[in-house]
Each structure stands twice: as structure tokens, then as C-alpha cells.
Short mmCIF file of C-alpha atoms and ligand atoms in Angstrom, two decimals:
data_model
loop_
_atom_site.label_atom_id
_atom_site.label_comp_id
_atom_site.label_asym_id
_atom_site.label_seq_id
_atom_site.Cartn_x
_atom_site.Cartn_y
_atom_site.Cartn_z
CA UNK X 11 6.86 19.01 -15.31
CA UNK X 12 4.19 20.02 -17.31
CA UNK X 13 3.89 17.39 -20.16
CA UNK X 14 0.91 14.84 -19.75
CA UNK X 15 1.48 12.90 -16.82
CA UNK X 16 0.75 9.10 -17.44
CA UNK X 17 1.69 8.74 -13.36
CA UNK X 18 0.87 10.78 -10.65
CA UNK X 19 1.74 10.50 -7.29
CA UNK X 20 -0.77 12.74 -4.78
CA UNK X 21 1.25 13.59 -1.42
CA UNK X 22 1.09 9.85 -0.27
CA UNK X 23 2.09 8.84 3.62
CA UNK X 24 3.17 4.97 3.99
CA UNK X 25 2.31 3.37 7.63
CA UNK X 26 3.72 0.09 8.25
CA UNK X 27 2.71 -2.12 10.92
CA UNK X 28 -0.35 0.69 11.72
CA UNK X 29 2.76 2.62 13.24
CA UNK X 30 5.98 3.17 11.38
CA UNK X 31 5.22 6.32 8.91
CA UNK X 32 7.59 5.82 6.34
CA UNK X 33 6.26 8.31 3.74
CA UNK X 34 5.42 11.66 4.73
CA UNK X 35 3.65 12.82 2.26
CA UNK X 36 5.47 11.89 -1.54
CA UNK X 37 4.25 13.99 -4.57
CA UNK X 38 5.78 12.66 -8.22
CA UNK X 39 4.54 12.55 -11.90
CA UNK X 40 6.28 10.94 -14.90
CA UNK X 41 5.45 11.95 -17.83
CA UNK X 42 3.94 10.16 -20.93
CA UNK X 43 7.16 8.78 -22.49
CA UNK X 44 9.51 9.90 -19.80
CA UNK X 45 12.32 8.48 -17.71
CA UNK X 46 12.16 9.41 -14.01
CA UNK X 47 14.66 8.94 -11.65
CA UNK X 48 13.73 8.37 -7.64
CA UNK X 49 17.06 9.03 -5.96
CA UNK X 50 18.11 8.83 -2.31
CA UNK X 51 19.82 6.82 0.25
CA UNK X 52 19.04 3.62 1.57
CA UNK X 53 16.14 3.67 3.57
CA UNK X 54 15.42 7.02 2.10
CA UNK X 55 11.78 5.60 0.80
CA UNK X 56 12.37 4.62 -3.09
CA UNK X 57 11.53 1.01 -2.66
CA UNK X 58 8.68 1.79 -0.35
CA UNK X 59 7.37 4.59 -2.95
CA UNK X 60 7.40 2.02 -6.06
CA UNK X 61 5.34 -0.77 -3.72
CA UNK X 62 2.66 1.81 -2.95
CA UNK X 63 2.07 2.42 -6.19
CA UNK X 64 1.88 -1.64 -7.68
CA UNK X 65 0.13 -2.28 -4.31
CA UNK X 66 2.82 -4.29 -2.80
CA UNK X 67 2.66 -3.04 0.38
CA UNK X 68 0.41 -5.63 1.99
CA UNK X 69 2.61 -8.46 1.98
CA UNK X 70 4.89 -6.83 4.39
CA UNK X 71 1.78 -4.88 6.47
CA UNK X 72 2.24 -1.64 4.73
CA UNK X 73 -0.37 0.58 3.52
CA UNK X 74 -1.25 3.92 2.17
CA UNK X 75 -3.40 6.09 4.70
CA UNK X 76 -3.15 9.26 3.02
CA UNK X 77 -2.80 11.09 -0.72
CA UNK X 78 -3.97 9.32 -4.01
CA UNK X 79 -2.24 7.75 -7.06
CA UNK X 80 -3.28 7.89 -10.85
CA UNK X 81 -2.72 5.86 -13.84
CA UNK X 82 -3.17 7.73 -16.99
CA UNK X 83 -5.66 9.40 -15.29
CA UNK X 84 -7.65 7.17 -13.27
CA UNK X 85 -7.20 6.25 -9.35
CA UNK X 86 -5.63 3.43 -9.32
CA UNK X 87 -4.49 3.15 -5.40
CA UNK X 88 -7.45 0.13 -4.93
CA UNK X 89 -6.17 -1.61 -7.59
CA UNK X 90 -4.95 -5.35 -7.22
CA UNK X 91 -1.08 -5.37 -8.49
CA UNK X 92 -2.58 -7.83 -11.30
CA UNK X 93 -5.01 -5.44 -12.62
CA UNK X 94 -2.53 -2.83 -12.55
CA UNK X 95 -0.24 -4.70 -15.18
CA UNK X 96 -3.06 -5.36 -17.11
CA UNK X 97 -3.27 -1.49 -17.04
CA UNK X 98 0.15 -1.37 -18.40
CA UNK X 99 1.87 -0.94 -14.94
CA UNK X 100 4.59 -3.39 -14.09
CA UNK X 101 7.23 -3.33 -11.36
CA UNK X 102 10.72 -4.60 -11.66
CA UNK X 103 11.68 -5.58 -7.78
CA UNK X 104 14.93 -4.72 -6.52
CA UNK X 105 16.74 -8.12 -6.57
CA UNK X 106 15.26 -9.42 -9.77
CA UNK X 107 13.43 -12.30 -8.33
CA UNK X 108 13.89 -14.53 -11.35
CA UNK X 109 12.67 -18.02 -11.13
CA UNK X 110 16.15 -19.84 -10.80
CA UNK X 111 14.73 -23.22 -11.55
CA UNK X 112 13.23 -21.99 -15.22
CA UNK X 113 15.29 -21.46 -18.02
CA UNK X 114 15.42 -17.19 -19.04
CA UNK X 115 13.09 -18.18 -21.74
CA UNK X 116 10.67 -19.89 -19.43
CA UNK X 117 11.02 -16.95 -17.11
CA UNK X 118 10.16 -14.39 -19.95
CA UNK X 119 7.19 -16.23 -21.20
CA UNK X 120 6.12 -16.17 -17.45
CA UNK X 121 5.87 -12.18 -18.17
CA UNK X 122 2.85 -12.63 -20.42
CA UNK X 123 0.39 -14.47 -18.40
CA UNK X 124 -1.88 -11.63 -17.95
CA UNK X 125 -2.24 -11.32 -21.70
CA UNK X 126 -5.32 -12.87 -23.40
CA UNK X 127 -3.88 -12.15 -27.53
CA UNK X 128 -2.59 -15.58 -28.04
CA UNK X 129 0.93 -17.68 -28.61
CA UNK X 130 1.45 -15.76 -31.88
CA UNK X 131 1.55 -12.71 -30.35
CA UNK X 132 3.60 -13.27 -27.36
CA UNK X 133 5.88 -15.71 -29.35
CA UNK X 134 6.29 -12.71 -31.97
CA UNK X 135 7.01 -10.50 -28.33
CA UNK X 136 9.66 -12.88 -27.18
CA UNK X 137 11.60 -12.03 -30.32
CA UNK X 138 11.16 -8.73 -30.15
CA UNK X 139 12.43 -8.92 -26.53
CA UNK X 140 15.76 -10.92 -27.83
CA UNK X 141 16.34 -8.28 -30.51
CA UNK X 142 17.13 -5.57 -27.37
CA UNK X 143 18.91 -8.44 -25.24
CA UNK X 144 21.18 -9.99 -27.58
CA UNK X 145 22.26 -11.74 -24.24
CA UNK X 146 19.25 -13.34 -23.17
CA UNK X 147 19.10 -15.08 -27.10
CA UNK X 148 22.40 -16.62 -26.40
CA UNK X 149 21.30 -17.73 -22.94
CA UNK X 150 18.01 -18.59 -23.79
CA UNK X 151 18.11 -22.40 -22.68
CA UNK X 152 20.05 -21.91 -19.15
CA UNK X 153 18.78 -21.69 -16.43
CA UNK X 154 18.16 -18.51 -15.06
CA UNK X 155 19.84 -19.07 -11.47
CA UNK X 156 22.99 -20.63 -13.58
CA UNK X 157 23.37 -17.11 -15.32
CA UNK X 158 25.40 -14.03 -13.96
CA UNK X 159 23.85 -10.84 -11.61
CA UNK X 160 23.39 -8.52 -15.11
CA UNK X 161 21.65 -11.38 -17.12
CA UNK X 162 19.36 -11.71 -14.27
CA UNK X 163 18.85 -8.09 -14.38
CA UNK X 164 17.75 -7.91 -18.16
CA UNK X 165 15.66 -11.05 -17.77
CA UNK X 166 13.47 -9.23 -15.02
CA UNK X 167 13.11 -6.26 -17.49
CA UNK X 168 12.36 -8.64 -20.50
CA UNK X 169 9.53 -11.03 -18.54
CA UNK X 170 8.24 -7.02 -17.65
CA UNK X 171 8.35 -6.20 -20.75
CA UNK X 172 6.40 -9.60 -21.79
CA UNK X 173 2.81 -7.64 -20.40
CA UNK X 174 3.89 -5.15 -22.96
CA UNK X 175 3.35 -2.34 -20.20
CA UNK X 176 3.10 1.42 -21.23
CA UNK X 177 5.03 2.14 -17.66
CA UNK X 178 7.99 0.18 -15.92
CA UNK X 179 8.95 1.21 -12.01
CA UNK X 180 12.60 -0.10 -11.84
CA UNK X 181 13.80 -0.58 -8.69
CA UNK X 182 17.70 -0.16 -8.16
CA UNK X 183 18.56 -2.43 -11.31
CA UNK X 184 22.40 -0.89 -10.71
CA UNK X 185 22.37 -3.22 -7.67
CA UNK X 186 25.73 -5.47 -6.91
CA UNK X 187 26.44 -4.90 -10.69
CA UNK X 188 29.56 -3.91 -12.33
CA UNK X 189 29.58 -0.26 -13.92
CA UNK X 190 30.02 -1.63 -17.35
CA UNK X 191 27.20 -4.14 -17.14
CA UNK X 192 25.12 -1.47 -15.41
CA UNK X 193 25.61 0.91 -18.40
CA UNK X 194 24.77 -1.89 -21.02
CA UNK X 195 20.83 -2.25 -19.06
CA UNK X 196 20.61 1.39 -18.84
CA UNK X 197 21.03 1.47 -22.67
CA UNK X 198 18.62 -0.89 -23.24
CA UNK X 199 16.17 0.90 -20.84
CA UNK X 200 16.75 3.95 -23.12
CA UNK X 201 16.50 2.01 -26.25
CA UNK X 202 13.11 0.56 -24.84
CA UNK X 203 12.08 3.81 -24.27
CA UNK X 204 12.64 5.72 -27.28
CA UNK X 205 11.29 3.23 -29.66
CA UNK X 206 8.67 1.32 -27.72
CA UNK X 207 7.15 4.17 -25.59
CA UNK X 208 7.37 2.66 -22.58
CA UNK X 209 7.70 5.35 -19.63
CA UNK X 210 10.00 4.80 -16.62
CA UNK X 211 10.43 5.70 -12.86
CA UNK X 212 13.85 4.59 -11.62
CA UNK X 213 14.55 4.56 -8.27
CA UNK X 214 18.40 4.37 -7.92
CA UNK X 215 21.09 4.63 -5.06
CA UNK X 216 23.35 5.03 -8.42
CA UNK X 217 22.83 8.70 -8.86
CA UNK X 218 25.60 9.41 -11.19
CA UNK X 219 24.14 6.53 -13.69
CA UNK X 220 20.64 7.71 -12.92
CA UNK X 221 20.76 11.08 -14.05
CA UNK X 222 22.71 10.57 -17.41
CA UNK X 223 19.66 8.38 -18.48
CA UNK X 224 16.40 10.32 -16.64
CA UNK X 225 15.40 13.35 -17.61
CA UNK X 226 14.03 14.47 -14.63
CA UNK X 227 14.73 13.59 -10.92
CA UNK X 228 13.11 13.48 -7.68
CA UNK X 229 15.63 13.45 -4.50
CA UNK X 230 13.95 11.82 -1.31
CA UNK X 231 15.34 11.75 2.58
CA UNK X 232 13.32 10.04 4.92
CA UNK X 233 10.39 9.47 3.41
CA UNK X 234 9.99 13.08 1.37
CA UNK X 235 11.17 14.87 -1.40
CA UNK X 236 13.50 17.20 -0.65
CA UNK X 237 14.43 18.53 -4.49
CA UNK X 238 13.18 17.59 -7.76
CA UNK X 239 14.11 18.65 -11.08
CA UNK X 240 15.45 18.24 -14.51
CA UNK X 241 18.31 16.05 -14.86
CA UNK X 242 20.33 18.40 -15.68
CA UNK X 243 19.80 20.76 -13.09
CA UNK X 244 20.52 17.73 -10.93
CA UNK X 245 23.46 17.06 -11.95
CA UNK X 246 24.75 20.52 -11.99
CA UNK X 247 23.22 21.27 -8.29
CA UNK X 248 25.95 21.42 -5.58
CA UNK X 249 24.41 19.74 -2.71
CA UNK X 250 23.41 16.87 -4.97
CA UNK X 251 27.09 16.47 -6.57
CA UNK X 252 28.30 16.62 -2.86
CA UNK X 253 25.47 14.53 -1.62
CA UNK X 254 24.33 12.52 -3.82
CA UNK X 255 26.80 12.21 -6.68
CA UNK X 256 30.02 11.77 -4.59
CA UNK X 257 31.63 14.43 -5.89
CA UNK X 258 32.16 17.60 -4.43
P1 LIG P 326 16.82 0.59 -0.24
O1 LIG P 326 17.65 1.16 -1.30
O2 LIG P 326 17.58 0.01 0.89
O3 LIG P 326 15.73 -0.31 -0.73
P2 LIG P 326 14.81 2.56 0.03
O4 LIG P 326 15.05 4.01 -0.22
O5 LIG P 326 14.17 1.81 -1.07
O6 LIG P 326 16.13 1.86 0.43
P3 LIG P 326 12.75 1.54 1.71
O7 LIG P 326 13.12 0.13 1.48
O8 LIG P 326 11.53 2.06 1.04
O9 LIG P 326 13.96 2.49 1.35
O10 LIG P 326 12.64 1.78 3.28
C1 LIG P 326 12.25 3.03 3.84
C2 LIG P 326 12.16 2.89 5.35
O11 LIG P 326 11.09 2.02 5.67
C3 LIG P 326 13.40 2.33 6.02
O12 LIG P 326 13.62 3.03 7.19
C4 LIG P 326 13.02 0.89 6.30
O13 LIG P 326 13.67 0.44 7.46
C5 LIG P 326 11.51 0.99 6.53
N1 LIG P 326 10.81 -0.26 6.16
C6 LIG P 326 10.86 -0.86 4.96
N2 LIG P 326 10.09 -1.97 4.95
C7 LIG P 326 9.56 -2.07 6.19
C8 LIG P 326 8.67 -2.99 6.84
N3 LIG P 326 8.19 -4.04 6.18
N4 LIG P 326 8.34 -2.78 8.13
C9 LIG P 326 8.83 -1.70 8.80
N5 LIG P 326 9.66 -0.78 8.25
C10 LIG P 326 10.02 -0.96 6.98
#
């Protein structure tokens, strides 16, 4: 990929517990503006991959010991997870980890507490947010653990989208949804990214759905990347349609 990168990933290895080597050495860059799909099987790396770079790692005695990571061009790998959204940097976690006991527009405005620009702005934000999820409008008021798997879903991309980041790591939003919902927040994700900028890596198990969104792909296998290339290429590839796209 040779556009300007506003992520790069320098040939990081992941150690957890000071023994387990999960990563063995991952190399990735999304462009500015681009949607980038991390594909694999489970336990392939992807989740492990999206923690290194917000710094996640910690809380479950991972760390980096190797390779480097840049934000629009500047390391970022020290970098407490907070700072990095004020950066622009957000991560979705797999699971969605709304607050259950808040209502979806409580949990949205929770989104913009590293902002400093004031209510106008982020009130102005939140109806921005409900112009792309028509759903979360109507559901505004419930509360969030009351409201279905795919609601859940777009309310962890919306409170995201709340620290108005210039880069969202998505992490398996297909997850225990139905294909039809799944499309609908892929949609979105593409509607987000065409008209607000905002860059993407999504790591999927949900190849198929993956690639018709991403431009570009990176396959990974126990901890490395095996194949990368553009989404179309992908797609066309027969060891991915046989592997990875369960068709063959
Ligand atoms: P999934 O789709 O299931 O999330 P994944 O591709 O995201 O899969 P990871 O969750 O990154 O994979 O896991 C990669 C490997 O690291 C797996 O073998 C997993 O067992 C291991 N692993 C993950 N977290 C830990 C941990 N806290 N301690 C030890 N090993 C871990």
C-alpha cells in the first residue's frame, strides 16, 4: 500500500505472561482514509494485534517486546490508551462492552469525556451520531442492556465515534449477529468513512463480509501474516475462498 499511512504497524512480537509469544512479528499499515480488514481464525492474533496498538495489553499481562507502532507518524507504542484517543485512536472491543445500566444516550455521551470543546459541541455530535443510527434515535431512552446484540453493536461505534477519532480498530463487530443486522453496521461503517474520514482496521472472523467493505486485507495464522492484499485480490485468491471464505 503505498498511500500515506495514518497507522503503521513495525514487525511487532506480543509476550504474555513474560512467556506465551503470541505475535511473531506483525507488520500492517492503513492508510489515511482507508478500511482495513485483519482476518484470521480464532486465536489467529486479531484481537491481540488491535490491544497492542490502544495499549490494552497490560490488563491481561501482555506486552510488546519487539517492533514499533506509529500514529500519523509519531511512536505511539508508550502511549497511555487515553492519550491515544485523544490522538484520534479509539478501539471498539469485541463484545461491545456497553454500560447496561445507562441508557444508549448516556452511553454515547460517555464517548466524549476526553474532549475539552464544550456541551455545544458534543450535543451538536450526538446528533450527528443519530443521523447515521436512525436506531439508536428511536432507542435513545432504553437502556442499553434492555436493547438487542446489533443495537449494542452501533452504540459501541457511536460512544467511539463521540471522541470524534480520525481512526477506529473494530474488533469482530459481526460477532453473534444476524447477517442482515451485520450488513446494516457495515454500511454505516462505510458511510462513516466516506463522509467523515474516519479510517478503519477491522479485524473479522467474517471474511466474506469483511472484504466486500475493506479495501485491503491482511490474513494472519498464529500470530503472523501470512498474505495481505487488496480486497479484491482477496477475494479472488483460492486458498483464501477455500480457507477463509468457505467456499471452495
Ligand atoms: P478471537 O477471534 O477469538 O478473539 P483472535 O484472532 O482475536 O481470536 P487473540 O484473542 O488475539 O486471537 O488470541 C491469540 C492467541 O493468544 C490465542 O492463542 C490465545 O489463546 C492467546 N491469548 C489471548 N489472550 C491471552 C492471555 N491473556 N494470556 C495468554 N494467552 C492469551
Amino acid at each position: 500500500q503505498n498511500a500515506e499511512a495514518v497507522l503503521t504497524v513495525n514487525n511487532i512480537e506480543v509476550v504474555y505472561d513474560h512467556v506465551i509469544l503470541v505475535l511473531k512479528g506483525v507488520s500492517l499499515s492503513v492508510p489515511k482514509g482507508g478500511i482495513v480488514a485483519l482476518l484470521g481464525a480464532n486465536g489467529a492474533g486479531k484481537t491481540t494485534t488491535l490491544k497492542a496498538i490502544s495499549n490494552l495489553l497490560h490488563a491481561e499481562r501482555g506486552e510488546v517486546t519487539k517492533g514499533s507502532i506509529e500514529f500519523n507518524g509519531e511512536r505511539v507504542d508508550r502511549l497511555s490508551p487515553n492519550e491515544l484517543v485523544r490522538r484520534g485512536c479509539i478501539q471498539v472491543l469485541e463484545g461491545r462492552h456497553c454500560f447496561g445500566h445507562l441508557t444508549i444516550e448516556e452511553n454515547l455521551l460517555t464517548g466524549a469525556f476526553t474532549r475539552c470543546d464544550g456541551n455545544a459541541a458534543i450535543k451538536r455530535d450526538l446528533e450527528a451520531i443519530y443521523e447515521y443510527f436512525p436506531r439508536l434515535k428511536q432507542r435513545r431512552s432504553s437502556m442499553a442492556g434492555y436493547t438487542s446484540g446489533g443495537e449494542q453493536q452501533m452504540c459501541a461505534i457511536g460512544r467511539a465515534m463521540m471522541s470524534k477519532p480520525s481512526m477506529i480498530l473494530l474488533d469482530e463487530p459481526s460477532m453473534g449477529l444476524a447477517p442482515q443486522i451485520v450488513e446494516e453496521i457495515f454500511e454505516i461503517v462505510r458511510k462513516l468513512n466516506a463522509t467523515e474520514g474516519v479510517s478503519f482496521l477491522l479485524a473479522e472472523q467474517n471474511s466474506n463480509m469483511a472484504l466486500k467493505y475493506a479495501t485491503y486485507g491482511y490474513i494472519l495464522e498464529t500470530g503472523r501474516v501470512v498474505m495481505d492484499g487488496p480486497a479484491r485480490m482477496l477475494r479472488e485468491n483460492e486458498d483464501v475462498k477455500e480457507f477463509y471464505l468457505g467456499v471452495s
